[in-house]
Structure formats: structure tokens, C-alpha cells
PDB file of C-alpha atoms in Angstrom:
ATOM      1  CA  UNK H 847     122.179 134.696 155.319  1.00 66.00           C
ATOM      2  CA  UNK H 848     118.864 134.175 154.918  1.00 72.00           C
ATOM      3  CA  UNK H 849     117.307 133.176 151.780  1.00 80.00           C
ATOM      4  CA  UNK H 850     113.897 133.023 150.260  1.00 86.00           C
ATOM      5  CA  UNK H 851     112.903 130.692 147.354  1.00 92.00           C
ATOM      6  CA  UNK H 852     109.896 129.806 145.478  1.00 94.00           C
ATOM      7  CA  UNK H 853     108.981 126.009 146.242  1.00 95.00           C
ATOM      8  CA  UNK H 854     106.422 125.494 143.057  1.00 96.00           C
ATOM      9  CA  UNK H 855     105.586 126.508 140.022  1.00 95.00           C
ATOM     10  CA  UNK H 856     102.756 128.598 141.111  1.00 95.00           C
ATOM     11  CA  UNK H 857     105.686 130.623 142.968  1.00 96.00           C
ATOM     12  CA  UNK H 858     106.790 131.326 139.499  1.00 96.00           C
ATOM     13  CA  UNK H 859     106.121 134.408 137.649  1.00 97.00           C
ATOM     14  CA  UNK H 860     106.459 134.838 134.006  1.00 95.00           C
ATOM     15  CA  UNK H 861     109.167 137.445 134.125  1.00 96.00           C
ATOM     16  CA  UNK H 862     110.859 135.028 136.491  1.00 96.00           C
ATOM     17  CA  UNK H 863     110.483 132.045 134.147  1.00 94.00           C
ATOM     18  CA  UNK H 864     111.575 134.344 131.061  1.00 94.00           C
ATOM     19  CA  UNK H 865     115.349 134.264 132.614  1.00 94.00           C
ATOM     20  CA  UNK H 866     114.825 131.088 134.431  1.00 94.00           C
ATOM     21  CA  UNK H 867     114.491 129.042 130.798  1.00 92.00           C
ATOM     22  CA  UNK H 868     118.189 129.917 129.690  1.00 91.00           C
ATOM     23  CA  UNK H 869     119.786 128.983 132.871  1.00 92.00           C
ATOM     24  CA  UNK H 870     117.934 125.510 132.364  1.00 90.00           C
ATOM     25  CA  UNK H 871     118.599 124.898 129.002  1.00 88.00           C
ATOM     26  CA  UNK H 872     122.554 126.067 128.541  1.00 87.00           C
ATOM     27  CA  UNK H 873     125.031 123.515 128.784  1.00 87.00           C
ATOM     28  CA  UNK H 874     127.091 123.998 131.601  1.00 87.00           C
ATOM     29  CA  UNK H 875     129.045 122.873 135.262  1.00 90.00           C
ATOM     30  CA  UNK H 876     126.457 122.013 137.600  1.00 86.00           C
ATOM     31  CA  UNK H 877     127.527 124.205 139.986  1.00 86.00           C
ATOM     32  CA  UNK H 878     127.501 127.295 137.907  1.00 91.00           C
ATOM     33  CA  UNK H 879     124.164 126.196 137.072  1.00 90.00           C
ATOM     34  CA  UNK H 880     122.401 126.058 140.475  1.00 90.00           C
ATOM     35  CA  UNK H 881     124.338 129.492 141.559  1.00 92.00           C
ATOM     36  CA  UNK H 882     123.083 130.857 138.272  1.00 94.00           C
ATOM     37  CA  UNK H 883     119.507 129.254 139.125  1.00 94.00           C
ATOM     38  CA  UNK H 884     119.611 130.558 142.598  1.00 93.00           C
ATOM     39  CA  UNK H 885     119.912 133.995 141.220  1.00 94.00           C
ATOM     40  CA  UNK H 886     117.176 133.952 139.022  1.00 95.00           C
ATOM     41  CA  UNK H 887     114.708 132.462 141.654  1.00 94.00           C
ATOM     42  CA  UNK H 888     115.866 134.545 144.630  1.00 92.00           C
ATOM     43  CA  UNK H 889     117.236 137.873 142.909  1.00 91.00           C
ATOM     44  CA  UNK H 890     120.780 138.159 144.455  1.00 92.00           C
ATOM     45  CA  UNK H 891     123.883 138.589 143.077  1.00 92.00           C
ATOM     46  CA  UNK H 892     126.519 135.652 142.276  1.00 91.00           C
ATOM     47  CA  UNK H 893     128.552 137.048 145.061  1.00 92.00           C
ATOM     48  CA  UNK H 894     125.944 137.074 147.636  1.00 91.00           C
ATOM     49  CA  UNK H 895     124.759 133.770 146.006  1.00 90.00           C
ATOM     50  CA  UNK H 896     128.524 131.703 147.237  1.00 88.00           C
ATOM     51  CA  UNK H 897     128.169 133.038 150.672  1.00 89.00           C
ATOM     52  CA  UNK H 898     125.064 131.110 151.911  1.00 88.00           C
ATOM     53  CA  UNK H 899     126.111 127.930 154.057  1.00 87.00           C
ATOM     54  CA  UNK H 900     126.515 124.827 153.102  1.00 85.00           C
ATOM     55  CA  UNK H 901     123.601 123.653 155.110  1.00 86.00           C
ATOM     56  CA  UNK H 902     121.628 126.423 154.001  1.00 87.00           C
ATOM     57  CA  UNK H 903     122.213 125.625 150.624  1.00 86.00           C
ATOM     58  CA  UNK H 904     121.659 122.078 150.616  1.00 87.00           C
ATOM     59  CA  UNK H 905     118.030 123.396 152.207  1.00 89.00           C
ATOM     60  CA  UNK H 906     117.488 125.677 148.843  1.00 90.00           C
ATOM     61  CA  UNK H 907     118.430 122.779 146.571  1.00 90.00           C
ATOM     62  CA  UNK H 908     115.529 120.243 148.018  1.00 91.00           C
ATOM     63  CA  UNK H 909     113.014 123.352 148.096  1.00 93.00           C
ATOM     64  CA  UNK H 910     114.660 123.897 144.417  1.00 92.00           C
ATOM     65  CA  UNK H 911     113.386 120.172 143.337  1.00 92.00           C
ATOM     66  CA  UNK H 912     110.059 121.252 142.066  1.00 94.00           C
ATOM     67  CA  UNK H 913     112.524 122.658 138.557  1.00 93.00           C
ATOM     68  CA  UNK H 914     112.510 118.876 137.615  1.00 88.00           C
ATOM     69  CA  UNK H 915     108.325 118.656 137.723  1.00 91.00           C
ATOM     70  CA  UNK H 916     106.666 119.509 134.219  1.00 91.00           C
ATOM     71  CA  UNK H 917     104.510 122.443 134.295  1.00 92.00           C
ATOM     72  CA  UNK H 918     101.070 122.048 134.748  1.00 88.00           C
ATOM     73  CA  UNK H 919      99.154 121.814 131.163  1.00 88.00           C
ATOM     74  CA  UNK H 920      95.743 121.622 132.150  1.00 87.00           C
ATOM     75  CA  UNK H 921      93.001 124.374 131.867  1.00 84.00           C
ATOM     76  CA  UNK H 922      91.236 124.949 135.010  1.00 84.00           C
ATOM     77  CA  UNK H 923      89.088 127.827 133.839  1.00 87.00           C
ATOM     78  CA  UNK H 924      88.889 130.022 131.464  1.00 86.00           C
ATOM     79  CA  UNK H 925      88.587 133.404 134.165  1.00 92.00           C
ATOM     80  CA  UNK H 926      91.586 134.049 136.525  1.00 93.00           C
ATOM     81  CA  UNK H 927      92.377 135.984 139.157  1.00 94.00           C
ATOM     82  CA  UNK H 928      95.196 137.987 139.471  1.00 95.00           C
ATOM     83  CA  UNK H 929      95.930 140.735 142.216  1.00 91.00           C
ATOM     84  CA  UNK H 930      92.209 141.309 142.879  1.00 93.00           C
ATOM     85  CA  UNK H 931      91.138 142.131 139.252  1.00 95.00           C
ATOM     86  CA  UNK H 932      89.922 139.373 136.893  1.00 96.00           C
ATOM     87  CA  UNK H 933      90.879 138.414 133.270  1.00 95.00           C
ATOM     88  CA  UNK H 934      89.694 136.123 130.960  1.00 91.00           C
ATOM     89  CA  UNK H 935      91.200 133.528 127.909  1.00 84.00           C
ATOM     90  CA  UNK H 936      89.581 133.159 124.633  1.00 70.00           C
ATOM     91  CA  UNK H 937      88.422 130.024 124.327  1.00 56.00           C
ATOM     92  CA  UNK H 938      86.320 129.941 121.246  1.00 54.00           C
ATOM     93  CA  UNK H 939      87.622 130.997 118.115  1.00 50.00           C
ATOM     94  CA  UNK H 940      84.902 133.543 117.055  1.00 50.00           C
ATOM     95  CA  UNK H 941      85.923 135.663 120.062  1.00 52.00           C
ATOM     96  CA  UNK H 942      88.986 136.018 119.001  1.00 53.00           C
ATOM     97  CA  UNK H 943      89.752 139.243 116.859  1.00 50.00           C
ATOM     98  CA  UNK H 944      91.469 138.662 113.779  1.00 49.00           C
ATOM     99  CA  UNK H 945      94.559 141.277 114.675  1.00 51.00           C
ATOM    100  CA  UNK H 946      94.940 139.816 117.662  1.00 56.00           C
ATOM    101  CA  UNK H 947      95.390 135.900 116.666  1.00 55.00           C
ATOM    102  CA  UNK H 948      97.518 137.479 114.134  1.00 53.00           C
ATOM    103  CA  UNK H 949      99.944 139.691 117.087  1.00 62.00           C
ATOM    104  CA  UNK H 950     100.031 136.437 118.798  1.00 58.00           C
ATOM    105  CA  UNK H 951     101.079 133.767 116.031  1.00 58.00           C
ATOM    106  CA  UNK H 952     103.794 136.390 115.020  1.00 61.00           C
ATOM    107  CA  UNK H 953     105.711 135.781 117.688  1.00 58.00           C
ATOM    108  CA  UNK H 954     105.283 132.483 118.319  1.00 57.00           C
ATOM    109  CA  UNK H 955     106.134 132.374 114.608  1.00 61.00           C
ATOM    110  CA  UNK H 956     109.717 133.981 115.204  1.00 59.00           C
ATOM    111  CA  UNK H 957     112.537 132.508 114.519  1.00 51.00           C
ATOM    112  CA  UNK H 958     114.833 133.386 117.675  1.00 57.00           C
ATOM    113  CA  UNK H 959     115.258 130.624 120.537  1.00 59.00           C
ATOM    114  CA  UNK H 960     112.608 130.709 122.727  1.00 67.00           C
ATOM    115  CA  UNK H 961     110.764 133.097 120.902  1.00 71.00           C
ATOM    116  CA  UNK H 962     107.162 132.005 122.561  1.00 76.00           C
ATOM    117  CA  UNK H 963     109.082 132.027 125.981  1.00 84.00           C
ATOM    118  CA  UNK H 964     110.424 135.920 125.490  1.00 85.00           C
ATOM    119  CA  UNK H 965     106.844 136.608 124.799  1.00 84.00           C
ATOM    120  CA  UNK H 966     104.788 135.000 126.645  1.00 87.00           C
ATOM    121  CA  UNK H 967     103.504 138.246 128.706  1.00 89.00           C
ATOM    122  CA  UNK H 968     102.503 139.504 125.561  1.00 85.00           C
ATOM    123  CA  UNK H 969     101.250 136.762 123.874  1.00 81.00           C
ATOM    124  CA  UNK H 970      98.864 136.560 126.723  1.00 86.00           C
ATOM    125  CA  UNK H 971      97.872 140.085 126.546  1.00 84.00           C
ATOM    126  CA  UNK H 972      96.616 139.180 122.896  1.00 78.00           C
ATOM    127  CA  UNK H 973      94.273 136.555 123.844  1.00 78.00           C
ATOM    128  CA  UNK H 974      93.228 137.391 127.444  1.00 86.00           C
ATOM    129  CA  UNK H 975      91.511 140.692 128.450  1.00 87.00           C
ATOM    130  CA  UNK H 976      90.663 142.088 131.663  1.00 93.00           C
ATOM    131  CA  UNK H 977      86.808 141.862 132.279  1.00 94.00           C
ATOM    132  CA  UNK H 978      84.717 142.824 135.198  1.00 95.00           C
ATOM    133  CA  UNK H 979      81.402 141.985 136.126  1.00 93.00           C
ATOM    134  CA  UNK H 980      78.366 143.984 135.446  1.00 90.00           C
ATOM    135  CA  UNK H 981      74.462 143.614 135.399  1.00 88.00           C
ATOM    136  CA  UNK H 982      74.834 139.891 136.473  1.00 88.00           C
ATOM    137  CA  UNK H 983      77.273 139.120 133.354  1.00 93.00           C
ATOM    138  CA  UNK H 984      80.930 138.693 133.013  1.00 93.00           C
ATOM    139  CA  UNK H 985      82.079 141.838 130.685  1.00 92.00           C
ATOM    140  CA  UNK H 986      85.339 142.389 128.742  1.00 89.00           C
ATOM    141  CA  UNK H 987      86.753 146.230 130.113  1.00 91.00           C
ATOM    142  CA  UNK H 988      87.469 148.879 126.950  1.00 87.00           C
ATOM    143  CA  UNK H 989      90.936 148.697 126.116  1.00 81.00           C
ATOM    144  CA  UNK H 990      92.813 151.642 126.731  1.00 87.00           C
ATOM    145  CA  UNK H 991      96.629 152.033 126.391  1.00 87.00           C
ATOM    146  CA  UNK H 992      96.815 152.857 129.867  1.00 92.00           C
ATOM    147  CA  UNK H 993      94.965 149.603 130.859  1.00 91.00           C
ATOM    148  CA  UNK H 994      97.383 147.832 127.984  1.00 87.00           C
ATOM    149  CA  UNK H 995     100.347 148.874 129.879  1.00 90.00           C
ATOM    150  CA  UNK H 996      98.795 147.752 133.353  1.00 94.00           C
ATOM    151  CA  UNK H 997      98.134 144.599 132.397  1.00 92.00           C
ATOM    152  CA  UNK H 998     101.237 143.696 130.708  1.00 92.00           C
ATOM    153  CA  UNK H 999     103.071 144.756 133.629  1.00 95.00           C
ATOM    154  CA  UNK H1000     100.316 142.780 135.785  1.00 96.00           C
ATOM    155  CA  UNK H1001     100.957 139.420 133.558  1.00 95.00           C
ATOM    156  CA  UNK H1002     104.782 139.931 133.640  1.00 95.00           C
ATOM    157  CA  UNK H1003     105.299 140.414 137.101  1.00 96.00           C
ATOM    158  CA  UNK H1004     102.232 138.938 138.815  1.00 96.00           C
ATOM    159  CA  UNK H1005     100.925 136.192 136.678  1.00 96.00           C
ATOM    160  CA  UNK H1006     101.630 132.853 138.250  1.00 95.00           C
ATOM    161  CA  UNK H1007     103.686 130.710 135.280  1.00 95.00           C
ATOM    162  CA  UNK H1008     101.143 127.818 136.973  1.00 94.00           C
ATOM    163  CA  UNK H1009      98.663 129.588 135.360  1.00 93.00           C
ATOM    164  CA  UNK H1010     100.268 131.054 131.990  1.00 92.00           C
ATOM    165  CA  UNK H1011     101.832 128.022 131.036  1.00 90.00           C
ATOM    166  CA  UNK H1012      98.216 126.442 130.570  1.00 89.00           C
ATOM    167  CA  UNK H1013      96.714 129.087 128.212  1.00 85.00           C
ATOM    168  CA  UNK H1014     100.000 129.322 126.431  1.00 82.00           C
ATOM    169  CA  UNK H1015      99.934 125.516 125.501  1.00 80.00           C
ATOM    170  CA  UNK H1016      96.179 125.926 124.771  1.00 77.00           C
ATOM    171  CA  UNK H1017      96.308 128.319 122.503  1.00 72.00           C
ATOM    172  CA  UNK H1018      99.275 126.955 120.840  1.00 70.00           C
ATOM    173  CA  UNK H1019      97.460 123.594 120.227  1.00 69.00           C
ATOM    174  CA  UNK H1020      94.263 125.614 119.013  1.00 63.00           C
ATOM    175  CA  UNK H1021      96.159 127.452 116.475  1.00 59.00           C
ATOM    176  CA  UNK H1022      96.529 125.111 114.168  1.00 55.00           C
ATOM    177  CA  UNK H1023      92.928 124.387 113.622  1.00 53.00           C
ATOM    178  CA  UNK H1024      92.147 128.082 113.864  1.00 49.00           C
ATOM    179  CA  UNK H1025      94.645 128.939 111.247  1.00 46.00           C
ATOM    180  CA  UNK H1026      92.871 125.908 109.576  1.00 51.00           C
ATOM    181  CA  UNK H1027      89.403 127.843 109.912  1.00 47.00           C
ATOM    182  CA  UNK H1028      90.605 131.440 108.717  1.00 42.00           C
ATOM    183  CA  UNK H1029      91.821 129.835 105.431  1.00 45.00           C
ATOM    184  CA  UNK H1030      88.578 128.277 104.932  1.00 48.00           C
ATOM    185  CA  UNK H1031      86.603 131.053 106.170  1.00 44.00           C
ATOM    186  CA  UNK H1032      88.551 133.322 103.490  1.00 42.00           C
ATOM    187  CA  UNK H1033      88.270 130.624 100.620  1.00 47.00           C
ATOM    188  CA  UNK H1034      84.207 130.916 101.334  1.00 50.00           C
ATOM    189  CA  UNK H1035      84.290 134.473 101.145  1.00 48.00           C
ATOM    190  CA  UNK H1036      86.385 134.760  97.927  1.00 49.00           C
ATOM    191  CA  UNK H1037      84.189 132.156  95.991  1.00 55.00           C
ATOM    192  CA  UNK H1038      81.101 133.861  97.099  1.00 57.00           C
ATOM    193  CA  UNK H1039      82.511 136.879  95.728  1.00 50.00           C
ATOM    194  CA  UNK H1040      83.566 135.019  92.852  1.00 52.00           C
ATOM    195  CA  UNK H1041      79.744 133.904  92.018  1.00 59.00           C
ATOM    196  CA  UNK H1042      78.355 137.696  92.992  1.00 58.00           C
ATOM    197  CA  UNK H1043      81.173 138.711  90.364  1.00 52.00           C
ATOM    198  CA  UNK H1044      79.334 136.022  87.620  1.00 55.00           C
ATOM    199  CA  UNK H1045      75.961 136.542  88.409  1.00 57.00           C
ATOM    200  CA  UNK H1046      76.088 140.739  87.611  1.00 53.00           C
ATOM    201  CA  UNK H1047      77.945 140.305  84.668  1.00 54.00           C
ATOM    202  CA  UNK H1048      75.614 137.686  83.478  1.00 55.00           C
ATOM    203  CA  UNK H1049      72.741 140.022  84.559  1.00 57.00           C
ATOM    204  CA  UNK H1050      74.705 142.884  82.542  1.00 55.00           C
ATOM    205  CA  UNK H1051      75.506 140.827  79.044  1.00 55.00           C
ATOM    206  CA  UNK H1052      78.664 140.743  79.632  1.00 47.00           C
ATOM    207  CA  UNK H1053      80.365 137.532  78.361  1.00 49.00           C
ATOM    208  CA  UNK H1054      76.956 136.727  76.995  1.00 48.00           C
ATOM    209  CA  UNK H1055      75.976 134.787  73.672  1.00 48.00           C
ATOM    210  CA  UNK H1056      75.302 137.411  70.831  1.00 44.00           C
TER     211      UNK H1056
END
């Protein structure tokens, strides 16, 4: 039987990685774990899984050594390209709305196992957009739910985990600080209100000397 298998990470997309992180990470006879590995990466059944030959399986598990390489981390580039249409990361912290850093550090916030790794697709969606390019300029596209629903399904199912894994790690790293910058940003605000709030009451009497 003949059997196709990603041979790098870039092979990897995040739907695939979603149920290949389990498989990795439970405890378990080594054998059940490659035949559960094989599945994820190649999309047959346990039962088709144990009738590949022994030669052809010993040819899966060196194509299969690439699981024991870390993901890349680095950025390349802000802009990717996936399936033809373009979409780009958030790299500076001013872009990024306040409702959406907030979607995104909810569920890396959850407390489930794996919680960042269930929602990576959409953790992505929250801090890269589709854009296109107009007039000489790279442009973020209006966000309808239509387009919402395409490019989750595009992320899920077509983003390389080559290329997810970097923003992911990125953005996790640049929360902190950003988190860091709201709090101050809001402590600015409220004391500036708080001396508006002074001044007008001076201006009015109010708390004055008699």
C-alpha cells in the first residue's frame, strides 16, 4: 500500500499539528505511538495503518524523523502567503486593536492542556488579517464574516505550522510587554482624568477655602 507522508514541518498544517500534539505528548507503547502518529500525518485508519510492509514502514519512520526537530521560531516576515492570497501579522503594538489582543490572550489564558495549541487557528485570525495591495501600498481587506470564516478555514487547513508556529511564539513573547503597556497606557489616562476632575472643581469652588 502506498503511503504518503509529510517529511517537514512546513508539510504540517495547523489542523494537522492540533491532533498531532496529543499523540506526542501521551505516555504510551512506542508502537501504538507511531501507528497513532502515522494516522494523524497520513489520514488512514489504524487498520489500514498495520497493513503497510515492514519495509514500507521502516521508509515512513526515517521520512517521520523530522517530529524530533524543534519548530522553527524565527520571523521571516511579517506578510505571508498562503494559497495565492496574502495576510499579514501585527507587529507593532499600536496596530493591534484592543478586542482583538484581548480574543487572543483569552485563550492562551485558558486553563485546559494545550489551550494555545487548540487555538492556534484562531489565535492567528486575531492578530493577522488578510490584506491586498492597492495604489502602490499594502492594505488590510474589510472584515466581513464571510471573509472571517474563509480565513479561519484557510489558516486551519492551509497554513503551514512552519509558518504559524513563528507568529504564535512572537506574539506570545510580545504579550507580556504589551499587557505591560495597556496597564500603563490606562494608569495615564485615569490620572489625567483624575487632574481634569481637580482642575473644574477648583475652577467651580468646590472644595475651596471659604
Amino acid at each position: 500500500m502506498e503511503v504518503t507522508i509529510p517529511t517537514s514541518w512546513k508539510d504540517i498544517n495547523i489542523d494537522t499539528y492540533i491532533n498531532l500534539v496529543p499523540v506526542l505528548e501521551t505516555e504510551q507503547d512506542e508502537v501504538k505511538r507511531v501507528i497513532d502518529i502515522i494516522c494523524v500525518l497520513t489520514g488512514k485508519k489504524r487498520e489500514e495503518v498495520r497493513e503497510i510492509k515492514l519495509n514500507d514502514y521502516n521508509k515512513l519512520l526515517k521520512k517521520m524523523s523530522f517530529l524530533f526537530e524543534k519548530i522553527p521560531t524565527k520571523l521571516k516576515s511579517k506578510r505571508i502567503k498562503i494559497d495565492g492570497k496574502y495576510y499579514e501579522f501585527k507587529l507593532q503594538a499600536e496596530n493591534l486593536l484592543f478586542g482583538e489582543y484581548i480574543n487572543a490572550m483569552e485563550m492562551i489564558n485558558q486553563k485546559q492542556n494545550n489551550s494555545i495549541v487548540q487555538n492556534l487557528d484562531k489565535i492567528l485570525l486575531s492578530i493577522c488579517r488578510p490584506v491586498e495591495r492597492k495604489f502602490f501600498r499594502w492594505r488590510e481587506k474589510k472584515m466581513t464574516n464571510q471573509l472571517l470564516k474563509e480565513t479561519l478555514q484557510i489558516f486551519r487547513f492551509k497554513m503551514s505550522i512552519a509558518d504559524a508556529y513563528p507568529l504564535a511564539v512572537f506574539f506570545c513573547s510580545l504579550s507580556k510587554d504589551l499587557m505591560t503597556n495597556i496597564q500603563t497606557s490606562l494608569m495615564d489616562q485615569a490620572n489625567k482624568i483624575t487632574k481634569e476632575v481637580e482642575k473644574d472643581l477648583r475652577v467651580a469652588g468646590v472644595g475651596g477655602h471659604s
